[in-house]
mmCIF file with all atom_site columns, C-alpha atoms in Angstrom:
data_model
loop_
_atom_site.group_PDB
_atom_site.id
_atom_site.type_symbol
_atom_site.label_atom_id
_atom_site.label_alt_id
_atom_site.label_comp_id
_atom_site.label_asym_id
_atom_site.label_entity_id
_atom_site.label_seq_id
_atom_site.pdbx_PDB_ins_code
_atom_site.Cartn_x
_atom_site.Cartn_y
_atom_site.Cartn_z
_atom_site.occupancy
_atom_site.B_iso_or_equiv
_atom_site.pdbx_formal_charge
_atom_site.auth_seq_id
_atom_site.auth_comp_id
_atom_site.auth_asym_id
_atom_site.auth_atom_id
_atom_site.pdbx_PDB_model_num
ATOM 1   C CA . MET A 1 1   ? -68.514 39.216 139.950 1.00 0.00 ? 1   MET A CA 1
ATOM 2   C CA . THR A 1 2   ? -65.300 41.122 140.416 1.00 0.00 ? 2   THR A CA 1
ATOM 3   C CA . SER A 1 3   ? -64.712 44.403 142.174 1.00 0.00 ? 3   SER A CA 1
ATOM 4   C CA . PRO A 1 4   ? -61.549 46.056 140.816 1.00 0.00 ? 4   PRO A CA 1
ATOM 5   C CA . SER A 1 5   ? -60.106 48.863 142.904 1.00 0.00 ? 5   SER A CA 1
ATOM 6   C CA . HIS A 1 6   ? -57.232 51.263 142.443 1.00 0.00 ? 6   HIS A CA 1
ATOM 7   C CA . THR A 1 7   ? -56.780 51.982 146.130 1.00 0.00 ? 7   THR A CA 1
ATOM 8   C CA . PRO A 1 8   ? -54.177 50.251 148.332 1.00 0.00 ? 8   PRO A CA 1
ATOM 9   C CA . ASN A 1 9   ? -55.394 47.737 150.846 1.00 0.00 ? 9   ASN A CA 1
ATOM 10  C CA . ARG A 1 10  ? -55.381 48.246 154.598 1.00 0.00 ? 10  ARG A CA 1
ATOM 11  C CA . GLY A 1 11  ? -51.762 47.150 154.842 1.00 0.00 ? 11  GLY A CA 1
ATOM 12  C CA . GLY A 1 12  ? -50.697 49.604 152.148 1.00 0.00 ? 12  GLY A CA 1
ATOM 13  C CA . GLU A 1 13  ? -50.149 46.896 149.517 1.00 0.00 ? 13  GLU A CA 1
ATOM 14  C CA . SER A 1 14  ? -50.518 48.139 145.958 1.00 0.00 ? 14  SER A CA 1
ATOM 15  C CA . VAL A 1 15  ? -53.269 46.651 143.820 1.00 0.00 ? 15  VAL A CA 1
ATOM 16  C CA . GLU A 1 16  ? -50.516 45.805 141.335 1.00 0.00 ? 16  GLU A CA 1
ATOM 17  C CA . THR A 1 17  ? -49.334 43.063 143.722 1.00 0.00 ? 17  THR A CA 1
ATOM 18  C CA . GLN A 1 18  ? -52.404 42.389 145.854 1.00 0.00 ? 18  GLN A CA 1
ATOM 19  C CA . SER A 1 19  ? -53.698 38.835 145.494 1.00 0.00 ? 19  SER A CA 1
ATOM 20  C CA . PRO A 1 20  ? -57.381 38.202 144.763 1.00 0.00 ? 20  PRO A CA 1
ATOM 21  C CA . GLU A 1 21  ? -59.710 37.365 147.611 1.00 0.00 ? 21  GLU A CA 1
ATOM 22  C CA . LEU A 1 22  ? -63.139 35.848 148.042 1.00 0.00 ? 22  LEU A CA 1
ATOM 23  C CA . ARG A 1 23  ? -65.181 37.974 150.412 1.00 0.00 ? 23  ARG A CA 1
ATOM 24  C CA . LYS A 1 24  ? -68.482 36.931 151.929 1.00 0.00 ? 24  LYS A CA 1
ATOM 25  C CA . ASP A 1 25  ? -71.278 39.461 152.234 1.00 0.00 ? 25  ASP A CA 1
ATOM 26  C CA . PRO A 1 26  ? -72.796 38.856 155.707 1.00 0.00 ? 26  PRO A CA 1
ATOM 27  C CA . VAL A 1 27  ? -76.123 40.370 154.639 1.00 0.00 ? 27  VAL A CA 1
ATOM 28  C CA . THR A 1 28  ? -76.813 38.370 151.474 1.00 0.00 ? 28  THR A CA 1
ATOM 29  C CA . ASN A 1 29  ? -74.520 35.422 152.305 1.00 0.00 ? 29  ASN A CA 1
ATOM 30  C CA . ARG A 1 30  ? -73.032 35.903 148.833 1.00 0.00 ? 30  ARG A CA 1
ATOM 31  C CA . TRP A 1 31  ? -69.375 35.390 147.948 1.00 0.00 ? 31  TRP A CA 1
ATOM 32  C CA . VAL A 1 32  ? -67.801 38.209 145.920 1.00 0.00 ? 32  VAL A CA 1
ATOM 33  C CA . ILE A 1 33  ? -64.480 38.054 144.078 1.00 0.00 ? 33  ILE A CA 1
ATOM 34  C CA . PHE A 1 34  ? -62.235 41.011 144.883 1.00 0.00 ? 34  PHE A CA 1
ATOM 35  C CA . SER A 1 35  ? -59.599 41.111 142.164 1.00 0.00 ? 35  SER A CA 1
ATOM 36  C CA . PRO A 1 36  ? -57.762 44.444 141.732 1.00 0.00 ? 36  PRO A CA 1
ATOM 37  C CA . ALA A 1 37  ? -55.661 43.099 138.855 1.00 0.00 ? 37  ALA A CA 1
ATOM 38  C CA . ARG A 1 38  ? -58.772 42.962 136.650 1.00 0.00 ? 38  ARG A CA 1
ATOM 39  C CA . ALA A 1 39  ? -58.647 46.755 136.453 1.00 0.00 ? 39  ALA A CA 1
ATOM 40  C CA . LYS A 1 40  ? -55.564 46.426 134.235 1.00 0.00 ? 40  LYS A CA 1
ATOM 41  C CA . ARG A 1 41  ? -57.394 44.579 131.465 1.00 0.00 ? 41  ARG A CA 1
ATOM 42  C CA . PRO A 1 42  ? -56.949 46.133 128.012 1.00 0.00 ? 42  PRO A CA 1
ATOM 43  C CA . THR A 1 43  ? -59.959 46.589 125.782 1.00 0.00 ? 43  THR A CA 1
ATOM 44  C CA . ASP A 1 44  ? -60.431 46.895 122.043 1.00 0.00 ? 44  ASP A CA 1
ATOM 45  C CA . PHE A 1 45  ? -63.910 48.416 122.425 1.00 0.00 ? 45  PHE A CA 1
ATOM 46  C CA . LYS A 1 46  ? -62.686 51.941 123.202 1.00 0.00 ? 46  LYS A CA 1
ATOM 47  C CA . SER A 1 47  ? -63.225 53.110 119.639 1.00 0.00 ? 47  SER A CA 1
ATOM 48  C CA . LYS A 1 48  ? -66.764 51.771 119.385 1.00 0.00 ? 48  LYS A CA 1
ATOM 49  C CA . SER A 1 49  ? -69.572 53.975 118.090 1.00 0.00 ? 49  SER A CA 1
ATOM 50  C CA . PRO A 1 50  ? -73.314 53.472 117.505 1.00 0.00 ? 50  PRO A CA 1
ATOM 51  C CA . ASN A 1 51  ? -72.552 52.663 113.864 1.00 0.00 ? 51  ASN A CA 1
ATOM 52  C CA . ASN A 1 52  ? -69.707 50.295 114.767 1.00 0.00 ? 52  ASN A CA 1
ATOM 53  C CA . PRO A 1 53  ? -70.399 48.742 118.194 1.00 0.00 ? 53  PRO A CA 1
ATOM 54  C CA . ASN A 1 54  ? -67.828 45.951 117.737 1.00 0.00 ? 54  ASN A CA 1
ATOM 55  C CA . PRO A 1 55  ? -64.889 47.478 115.858 1.00 0.00 ? 55  PRO A CA 1
ATOM 56  C CA . LYS A 1 56  ? -62.146 45.232 114.567 1.00 0.00 ? 56  LYS A CA 1
ATOM 57  C CA . PRO A 1 57  ? -58.866 46.199 116.236 1.00 0.00 ? 57  PRO A CA 1
ATOM 58  C CA . THR A 1 58  ? -55.644 46.674 114.308 1.00 0.00 ? 58  THR A CA 1
ATOM 59  C CA . SER A 1 59  ? -54.086 43.876 116.358 1.00 0.00 ? 59  SER A CA 1
ATOM 60  C CA . CYS A 1 60  ? -55.707 41.157 118.419 1.00 0.00 ? 60  CYS A CA 1
ATOM 61  C CA . PRO A 1 61  ? -53.789 38.641 120.563 1.00 0.00 ? 61  PRO A CA 1
ATOM 62  C CA . PHE A 1 62  ? -56.581 36.085 120.072 1.00 0.00 ? 62  PHE A CA 1
ATOM 63  C CA . CYS A 1 63  ? -56.079 35.955 116.293 1.00 0.00 ? 63  CYS A CA 1
ATOM 64  C CA . ILE A 1 64  ? -54.082 33.144 114.721 1.00 0.00 ? 64  ILE A CA 1
ATOM 65  C CA . GLY A 1 65  ? -50.399 34.020 114.384 1.00 0.00 ? 65  GLY A CA 1
ATOM 66  C CA . ARG A 1 66  ? -50.337 36.122 117.571 1.00 0.00 ? 66  ARG A CA 1
ATOM 67  C CA . GLU A 1 67  ? -50.294 33.257 120.054 1.00 0.00 ? 67  GLU A CA 1
ATOM 68  C CA . GLN A 1 68  ? -47.112 34.524 121.720 1.00 0.00 ? 68  GLN A CA 1
ATOM 69  C CA . GLU A 1 69  ? -49.022 37.598 122.944 1.00 0.00 ? 69  GLU A CA 1
ATOM 70  C CA . CYS A 1 70  ? -51.412 35.497 125.016 1.00 0.00 ? 70  CYS A CA 1
ATOM 71  C CA . ALA A 1 71  ? -51.181 33.866 128.413 1.00 0.00 ? 71  ALA A CA 1
ATOM 72  C CA . PRO A 1 72  ? -49.938 30.242 128.489 1.00 0.00 ? 72  PRO A CA 1
ATOM 73  C CA . GLU A 1 73  ? -51.893 27.787 126.377 1.00 0.00 ? 73  GLU A CA 1
ATOM 74  C CA . ILE A 1 74  ? -53.605 24.843 128.074 1.00 0.00 ? 74  ILE A CA 1
ATOM 75  C CA . PHE A 1 75  ? -54.559 22.978 124.899 1.00 0.00 ? 75  PHE A CA 1
ATOM 76  C CA . ARG A 1 76  ? -55.715 23.559 121.340 1.00 0.00 ? 76  ARG A CA 1
ATOM 77  C CA . VAL A 1 77  ? -57.842 21.760 118.762 1.00 0.00 ? 77  VAL A CA 1
ATOM 78  C CA . PRO A 1 78  ? -56.387 19.996 116.861 1.00 0.00 ? 78  PRO A CA 1
ATOM 79  C CA . ASP A 1 79  ? -53.494 19.248 119.227 1.00 0.00 ? 79  ASP A CA 1
ATOM 80  C CA . HIS A 1 80  ? -50.148 20.831 118.274 1.00 0.00 ? 80  HIS A CA 1
ATOM 81  C CA . ASP A 1 81  ? -51.587 22.107 114.979 1.00 0.00 ? 81  ASP A CA 1
ATOM 82  C CA . PRO A 1 82  ? -50.425 25.608 113.950 1.00 0.00 ? 82  PRO A CA 1
ATOM 83  C CA . ASN A 1 83  ? -53.689 25.887 111.983 1.00 0.00 ? 83  ASN A CA 1
ATOM 84  C CA . TRP A 1 84  ? -55.785 25.485 115.118 1.00 0.00 ? 84  TRP A CA 1
ATOM 85  C CA . LYS A 1 85  ? -59.573 25.773 115.232 1.00 0.00 ? 85  LYS A CA 1
ATOM 86  C CA . LEU A 1 86  ? -59.810 26.796 118.880 1.00 0.00 ? 86  LEU A CA 1
ATOM 87  C CA . ARG A 1 87  ? -57.495 27.356 121.823 1.00 0.00 ? 87  ARG A CA 1
ATOM 88  C CA . VAL A 1 88  ? -57.957 27.167 125.591 1.00 0.00 ? 88  VAL A CA 1
ATOM 89  C CA . ILE A 1 89  ? -55.579 29.481 127.431 1.00 0.00 ? 89  ILE A CA 1
ATOM 90  C CA . GLU A 1 90  ? -55.077 30.922 130.883 1.00 0.00 ? 90  GLU A CA 1
ATOM 91  C CA . ASN A 1 91  ? -56.631 34.343 131.382 1.00 0.00 ? 91  ASN A CA 1
ATOM 92  C CA . LEU A 1 92  ? -53.891 36.984 131.266 1.00 0.00 ? 92  LEU A CA 1
ATOM 93  C CA . TYR A 1 93  ? -55.858 39.055 133.806 1.00 0.00 ? 93  TYR A CA 1
ATOM 94  C CA . PRO A 1 94  ? -57.519 36.377 135.946 1.00 0.00 ? 94  PRO A CA 1
ATOM 95  C CA . ALA A 1 95  ? -60.125 37.104 138.589 1.00 0.00 ? 95  ALA A CA 1
ATOM 96  C CA . LEU A 1 96  ? -58.707 34.174 140.576 1.00 0.00 ? 96  LEU A CA 1
ATOM 97  C CA . SER A 1 97  ? -55.190 32.826 141.016 1.00 0.00 ? 97  SER A CA 1
ATOM 98  C CA . ARG A 1 98  ? -54.249 29.206 140.364 1.00 0.00 ? 98  ARG A CA 1
ATOM 99  C CA . ASN A 1 99  ? -50.933 29.825 142.121 1.00 0.00 ? 99  ASN A CA 1
ATOM 100 C CA . LEU A 1 100 ? -52.260 30.719 145.578 1.00 0.00 ? 100 LEU A CA 1
ATOM 101 C CA . GLU A 1 101 ? -51.785 28.239 148.393 1.00 0.00 ? 101 GLU A CA 1
ATOM 102 C CA . THR A 1 102 ? -55.103 26.973 149.624 1.00 0.00 ? 102 THR A CA 1
ATOM 103 C CA . GLN A 1 103 ? -56.463 24.461 152.076 1.00 0.00 ? 103 GLN A CA 1
ATOM 104 C CA . SER A 1 104 ? -58.181 21.353 150.739 1.00 0.00 ? 104 SER A CA 1
ATOM 105 C CA . THR A 1 105 ? -61.335 22.409 152.577 1.00 0.00 ? 105 THR A CA 1
ATOM 106 C CA . LEU A 1 106 ? -62.679 25.746 153.666 1.00 0.00 ? 106 LEU A CA 1
ATOM 107 C CA . PRO A 1 107 ? -62.581 26.708 157.368 1.00 0.00 ? 107 PRO A CA 1
ATOM 108 C CA . GLU A 1 108 ? -65.700 25.446 159.117 1.00 0.00 ? 108 GLU A CA 1
ATOM 109 C CA . THR A 1 109 ? -66.276 28.602 161.123 1.00 0.00 ? 109 THR A CA 1
ATOM 110 C CA . ALA A 1 110 ? -69.366 30.644 160.313 1.00 0.00 ? 110 ALA A CA 1
ATOM 111 C CA . THR A 1 111 ? -67.432 33.850 160.978 1.00 0.00 ? 111 THR A CA 1
ATOM 112 C CA . THR A 1 112 ? -65.097 33.406 158.013 1.00 0.00 ? 112 THR A CA 1
ATOM 113 C CA . ARG A 1 113 ? -65.567 36.395 155.735 1.00 0.00 ? 113 ARG A CA 1
ATOM 114 C CA . THR A 1 114 ? -62.413 36.375 153.602 1.00 0.00 ? 114 THR A CA 1
ATOM 115 C CA . ILE A 1 115 ? -60.467 33.525 152.011 1.00 0.00 ? 115 ILE A CA 1
ATOM 116 C CA . PRO A 1 116 ? -57.629 33.496 149.455 1.00 0.00 ? 116 PRO A CA 1
ATOM 117 C CA . GLY A 1 117 ? -58.830 33.927 145.881 1.00 0.00 ? 117 GLY A CA 1
ATOM 118 C CA . PHE A 1 118 ? -57.652 30.525 144.709 1.00 0.00 ? 118 PHE A CA 1
ATOM 119 C CA . GLY A 1 119 ? -59.260 29.210 141.556 1.00 0.00 ? 119 GLY A CA 1
ATOM 120 C CA . PHE A 1 120 ? -59.012 28.947 137.798 1.00 0.00 ? 120 PHE A CA 1
ATOM 121 C CA . HIS A 1 121 ? -59.967 31.492 135.174 1.00 0.00 ? 121 HIS A CA 1
ATOM 122 C CA . ASP A 1 122 ? -59.459 30.359 131.580 1.00 0.00 ? 122 ASP A CA 1
ATOM 123 C CA . VAL A 1 123 ? -60.369 31.659 128.138 1.00 0.00 ? 123 VAL A CA 1
ATOM 124 C CA . VAL A 1 124 ? -61.706 29.605 125.237 1.00 0.00 ? 124 VAL A CA 1
ATOM 125 C CA . ILE A 1 125 ? -60.867 31.272 121.917 1.00 0.00 ? 125 ILE A CA 1
ATOM 126 C CA . GLU A 1 126 ? -63.651 29.903 119.753 1.00 0.00 ? 126 GLU A CA 1
ATOM 127 C CA . SER A 1 127 ? -62.206 30.723 116.327 1.00 0.00 ? 127 SER A CA 1
ATOM 128 C CA . PRO A 1 128 ? -58.833 31.727 114.883 1.00 0.00 ? 128 PRO A CA 1
ATOM 129 C CA . VAL A 1 129 ? -60.511 34.362 112.675 1.00 0.00 ? 129 VAL A CA 1
ATOM 130 C CA . HIS A 1 130 ? -61.456 37.664 114.279 1.00 0.00 ? 130 HIS A CA 1
ATOM 131 C CA . SER A 1 131 ? -64.615 38.311 112.260 1.00 0.00 ? 131 SER A CA 1
ATOM 132 C CA . ILE A 1 132 ? -66.206 34.908 112.958 1.00 0.00 ? 132 ILE A CA 1
ATOM 133 C CA . GLU A 1 133 ? -68.668 34.696 115.845 1.00 0.00 ? 133 GLU A CA 1
ATOM 134 C CA . LEU A 1 134 ? -69.774 31.540 117.623 1.00 0.00 ? 134 LEU A CA 1
ATOM 135 C CA . SER A 1 135 ? -73.098 31.729 115.775 1.00 0.00 ? 135 SER A CA 1
ATOM 136 C CA . ASP A 1 136 ? -71.221 31.632 112.462 1.00 0.00 ? 136 ASP A CA 1
ATOM 137 C CA . LEU A 1 137 ? -69.595 28.264 113.179 1.00 0.00 ? 137 LEU A CA 1
ATOM 138 C CA . ASP A 1 138 ? -70.924 25.054 111.682 1.00 0.00 ? 138 ASP A CA 1
ATOM 139 C CA . PRO A 1 139 ? -72.328 22.345 113.988 1.00 0.00 ? 139 PRO A CA 1
ATOM 140 C CA . VAL A 1 140 ? -69.039 20.398 114.041 1.00 0.00 ? 140 VAL A CA 1
ATOM 141 C CA . CYS A 1 141 ? -67.038 23.431 115.183 1.00 0.00 ? 141 CYS A CA 1
ATOM 142 C CA . ILE A 1 142 ? -69.645 24.338 117.799 1.00 0.00 ? 142 ILE A CA 1
ATOM 143 C CA . GLY A 1 143 ? -69.387 20.742 118.993 1.00 0.00 ? 143 GLY A CA 1
ATOM 144 C CA . ASP A 1 144 ? -65.618 21.199 119.303 1.00 0.00 ? 144 ASP A CA 1
ATOM 145 C CA . VAL A 1 145 ? -66.205 24.204 121.561 1.00 0.00 ? 145 VAL A CA 1
ATOM 146 C CA . LEU A 1 146 ? -68.582 22.252 123.795 1.00 0.00 ? 146 LEU A CA 1
ATOM 147 C CA . ILE A 1 147 ? -66.237 19.265 123.949 1.00 0.00 ? 147 ILE A CA 1
ATOM 148 C CA . SER A 1 148 ? -63.418 21.616 124.931 1.00 0.00 ? 148 SER A CA 1
ATOM 149 C CA . TYR A 1 149 ? -65.543 22.914 127.803 1.00 0.00 ? 149 TYR A CA 1
ATOM 150 C CA . LYS A 1 150 ? -66.036 19.338 128.973 1.00 0.00 ? 150 LYS A CA 1
ATOM 151 C CA . LYS A 1 151 ? -62.347 18.473 128.651 1.00 0.00 ? 151 LYS A CA 1
ATOM 152 C CA . ARG A 1 152 ? -61.214 21.522 130.616 1.00 0.00 ? 152 ARG A CA 1
ATOM 153 C CA . ILE A 1 153 ? -63.844 20.977 133.311 1.00 0.00 ? 153 ILE A CA 1
ATOM 154 C CA . GLN A 1 154 ? -62.659 17.396 133.730 1.00 0.00 ? 154 GLN A CA 1
ATOM 155 C CA . GLN A 1 155 ? -59.084 18.646 134.113 1.00 0.00 ? 155 GLN A CA 1
ATOM 156 C CA . ILE A 1 156 ? -60.049 21.243 136.728 1.00 0.00 ? 156 ILE A CA 1
ATOM 157 C CA . THR A 1 157 ? -62.077 18.774 138.799 1.00 0.00 ? 157 THR A CA 1
ATOM 158 C CA . GLN A 1 158 ? -58.835 16.961 139.589 1.00 0.00 ? 158 GLN A CA 1
ATOM 159 C CA . HIS A 1 159 ? -58.078 19.806 142.016 1.00 0.00 ? 159 HIS A CA 1
ATOM 160 C CA . ASP A 1 160 ? -59.739 18.967 145.342 1.00 0.00 ? 160 ASP A CA 1
ATOM 161 C CA . PRO A 1 161 ? -60.283 22.568 146.566 1.00 0.00 ? 161 PRO A CA 1
ATOM 162 C CA . ILE A 1 162 ? -62.511 23.353 143.574 1.00 0.00 ? 162 ILE A CA 1
ATOM 163 C CA . ASN A 1 163 ? -66.222 23.015 144.342 1.00 0.00 ? 163 ASN A CA 1
ATOM 164 C CA . TYR A 1 164 ? -67.891 24.910 141.508 1.00 0.00 ? 164 TYR A CA 1
ATOM 165 C CA . ILE A 1 165 ? -67.132 25.476 137.819 1.00 0.00 ? 165 ILE A CA 1
ATOM 166 C CA . GLN A 1 166 ? -69.003 27.831 135.503 1.00 0.00 ? 166 GLN A CA 1
ATOM 167 C CA . VAL A 1 167 ? -68.759 28.421 131.764 1.00 0.00 ? 167 VAL A CA 1
ATOM 168 C CA . PHE A 1 168 ? -69.935 31.823 130.609 1.00 0.00 ? 168 PHE A CA 1
ATOM 169 C CA . LYS A 1 169 ? -69.777 34.117 127.596 1.00 0.00 ? 169 LYS A CA 1
ATOM 170 C CA . ASN A 1 170 ? -69.928 37.916 127.488 1.00 0.00 ? 170 ASN A CA 1
ATOM 171 C CA . HIS A 1 171 ? -70.730 39.171 123.993 1.00 0.00 ? 171 HIS A CA 1
ATOM 172 C CA . GLY A 1 172 ? -69.955 42.813 123.316 1.00 0.00 ? 172 GLY A CA 1
ATOM 173 C CA . ALA A 1 173 ? -68.829 45.672 125.526 1.00 0.00 ? 173 ALA A CA 1
ATOM 174 C CA . SER A 1 174 ? -72.279 46.180 127.041 1.00 0.00 ? 174 SER A CA 1
ATOM 175 C CA . ALA A 1 175 ? -72.162 42.614 128.364 1.00 0.00 ? 175 ALA A CA 1
ATOM 176 C CA . GLY A 1 176 ? -68.781 43.162 129.999 1.00 0.00 ? 176 GLY A CA 1
ATOM 177 C CA . ALA A 1 177 ? -66.446 41.764 127.346 1.00 0.00 ? 177 ALA A CA 1
ATOM 178 C CA . SER A 1 178 ? -63.108 43.528 126.932 1.00 0.00 ? 178 SER A CA 1
ATOM 179 C CA . MET A 1 179 ? -62.083 41.717 123.719 1.00 0.00 ? 179 MET A CA 1
ATOM 180 C CA . SER A 1 180 ? -64.261 41.634 120.606 1.00 0.00 ? 180 SER A CA 1
ATOM 181 C CA . HIS A 1 181 ? -62.730 38.396 119.265 1.00 0.00 ? 181 HIS A CA 1
ATOM 182 C CA . SER A 1 182 ? -65.266 35.629 119.903 1.00 0.00 ? 182 SER A CA 1
ATOM 183 C CA . HIS A 1 183 ? -64.411 33.833 123.144 1.00 0.00 ? 183 HIS A CA 1
ATOM 184 C CA . SER A 1 184 ? -65.929 32.371 126.269 1.00 0.00 ? 184 SER A CA 1
ATOM 185 C CA . GLN A 1 185 ? -64.565 31.840 129.762 1.00 0.00 ? 185 GLN A CA 1
ATOM 186 C CA . ILE A 1 186 ? -64.333 29.113 132.393 1.00 0.00 ? 186 ILE A CA 1
ATOM 187 C CA . MET A 1 187 ? -64.128 30.020 136.061 1.00 0.00 ? 187 MET A CA 1
ATOM 188 C CA . ALA A 1 188 ? -63.598 27.543 138.901 1.00 0.00 ? 188 ALA A CA 1
ATOM 189 C CA . LEU A 1 189 ? -64.204 28.459 142.541 1.00 0.00 ? 189 LEU A CA 1
ATOM 190 C CA . PRO A 1 190 ? -63.527 26.860 145.939 1.00 0.00 ? 190 PRO A CA 1
ATOM 191 C CA . VAL A 1 191 ? -67.051 27.863 147.035 1.00 0.00 ? 191 VAL A CA 1
ATOM 192 C CA . VAL A 1 192 ? -70.521 27.106 145.695 1.00 0.00 ? 192 VAL A CA 1
ATOM 193 C CA . PRO A 1 193 ? -72.634 30.265 145.126 1.00 0.00 ? 193 PRO A CA 1
ATOM 194 C CA . PRO A 1 194 ? -75.739 30.320 147.380 1.00 0.00 ? 194 PRO A CA 1
ATOM 195 C CA . THR A 1 195 ? -78.069 30.629 144.382 1.00 0.00 ? 195 THR A CA 1
ATOM 196 C CA . VAL A 1 196 ? -76.629 27.399 142.975 1.00 0.00 ? 196 VAL A CA 1
ATOM 197 C CA . SER A 1 197 ? -76.844 25.643 146.351 1.00 0.00 ? 197 SER A CA 1
ATOM 198 C CA . SER A 1 198 ? -80.520 26.563 146.682 1.00 0.00 ? 198 SER A CA 1
ATOM 199 C CA . ARG A 1 199 ? -81.276 25.156 143.213 1.00 0.00 ? 199 ARG A CA 1
ATOM 200 C CA . LEU A 1 200 ? -79.472 21.915 144.031 1.00 0.00 ? 200 LEU A CA 1
ATOM 201 C CA . ASP A 1 201 ? -81.347 21.649 147.316 1.00 0.00 ? 201 ASP A CA 1
ATOM 202 C CA . GLY A 1 202 ? -84.624 22.210 145.479 1.00 0.00 ? 202 GLY A CA 1
ATOM 203 C CA . THR A 1 203 ? -83.959 19.476 142.916 1.00 0.00 ? 203 THR A CA 1
ATOM 204 C CA . LYS A 1 204 ? -82.911 17.045 145.670 1.00 0.00 ? 204 LYS A CA 1
ATOM 205 C CA . GLU A 1 205 ? -86.051 17.804 147.667 1.00 0.00 ? 205 GLU A CA 1
ATOM 206 C CA . TYR A 1 206 ? -88.240 17.224 144.602 1.00 0.00 ? 206 TYR A CA 1
ATOM 207 C CA . PHE A 1 207 ? -86.519 13.908 143.920 1.00 0.00 ? 207 PHE A CA 1
ATOM 208 C CA . ASN A 1 208 ? -86.881 12.770 147.534 1.00 0.00 ? 208 ASN A CA 1
ATOM 209 C CA . GLU A 1 209 ? -90.593 13.569 147.458 1.00 0.00 ? 209 GLU A CA 1
ATOM 210 C CA . THR A 1 210 ? -91.457 12.187 144.013 1.00 0.00 ? 210 THR A CA 1
ATOM 211 C CA . GLY A 1 211 ? -88.614 9.888  143.013 1.00 0.00 ? 211 GLY A CA 1
ATOM 212 C CA . LYS A 1 212 ? -88.311 11.907 139.789 1.00 0.00 ? 212 LYS A CA 1
ATOM 213 C CA . CYS A 1 213 ? -85.933 14.513 138.399 1.00 0.00 ? 213 CYS A CA 1
ATOM 214 C CA . CYS A 1 214 ? -87.641 17.901 138.129 1.00 0.00 ? 214 CYS A CA 1
ATOM 215 C CA . LEU A 1 215 ? -85.468 18.870 135.161 1.00 0.00 ? 215 LEU A CA 1
ATOM 216 C CA . CYS A 1 216 ? -86.406 15.699 133.287 1.00 0.00 ? 216 CYS A CA 1
ATOM 217 C CA . GLU A 1 217 ? -90.069 16.311 134.106 1.00 0.00 ? 217 GLU A CA 1
ATOM 218 C CA . ALA A 1 218 ? -90.022 19.852 132.715 1.00 0.00 ? 218 ALA A CA 1
ATOM 219 C CA . LYS A 1 219 ? -91.535 20.198 129.258 1.00 0.00 ? 219 LYS A CA 1
ATOM 220 C CA . SER A 1 220 ? -89.684 22.352 126.747 1.00 0.00 ? 220 SER A CA 1
ATOM 221 C CA . LYS A 1 221 ? -92.911 24.090 125.732 1.00 0.00 ? 221 LYS A CA 1
ATOM 222 C CA . HIS A 1 222 ? -93.201 25.518 129.234 1.00 0.00 ? 222 HIS A CA 1
ATOM 223 C CA . PHE A 1 223 ? -90.051 27.577 128.644 1.00 0.00 ? 223 PHE A CA 1
ATOM 224 C CA . VAL A 1 224 ? -90.963 29.065 125.249 1.00 0.00 ? 224 VAL A CA 1
ATOM 225 C CA . ILE A 1 225 ? -91.363 32.851 125.411 1.00 0.00 ? 225 ILE A CA 1
ATOM 226 C CA . ASP A 1 226 ? -91.998 33.427 121.700 1.00 0.00 ? 226 ASP A CA 1
ATOM 227 C CA . GLU A 1 227 ? -91.639 31.548 118.427 1.00 0.00 ? 227 GLU A CA 1
ATOM 228 C CA . SER A 1 228 ? -92.110 32.202 114.750 1.00 0.00 ? 228 SER A CA 1
ATOM 229 C CA . SER A 1 229 ? -93.203 29.902 111.949 1.00 0.00 ? 229 SER A CA 1
#
C-alpha cells in the first residue's frame, strides 16, 4: 500500500521531510499511498534464518518496560496500569500523517490525482510479552483486542475527513511485518478504496432487489475450504 522512495521529489525536497501523499492511478482508478518516511522503519527480522524465521531481538520497544521508546500512547488496557495487557499507540513511522491540514471533503474534480496524505496509522500491541502471539491469548484477552479495535475506530470516526478505516495484521517478515512482537495496525483514510466501494454497491443492489442482506443470507458452509474431524 505504500511506495517508499529514497529519491528527492520534483522540487528537490528530501524524503526525510517530504509529507505523505495519496496518488490516484488513472488506469486502475486506485489510490496509492506514497510515504517515503516508511523506508526508515527499523526491523528485527534481519537476523532471521530458515531455522529461526522469527528471532527474538535483544531489545524490543513493544515489550513491557520499554514504553518510552515508542510513539505516543493513545490508550492502554487496563487504563493507566503499568502492568498493561495491550496498548494502542501511534505508529512511529506512519504511512499517513494525522498532522497534515486537510479539507473536510475531497475536491470534486475528476482530474484530481494527488491529495495530501492525511490520515491515521496506529499500532495495537496485543501482548506485553514478546513470545506470546495473538493465537496464544485466551478468549478474554482476544476480546480485549477486538474491543480496542472498536474503541479506536469510534475515536477516529469523530474526524470528518476520514471515510474509510481498516484493521489489518501482518504476521512475519514475509507478510511485510517489520517487528516480530505480536501487533496489528489500524489505518484510516480520507478516501474509500474502489474495491470496497464496489462491494458496498453490490450489497446495496442486492438489498434493493430482494429486501435482504446478502451477507446475512450467506451460509457459513459455502465458505469452508477444508475441515478435519
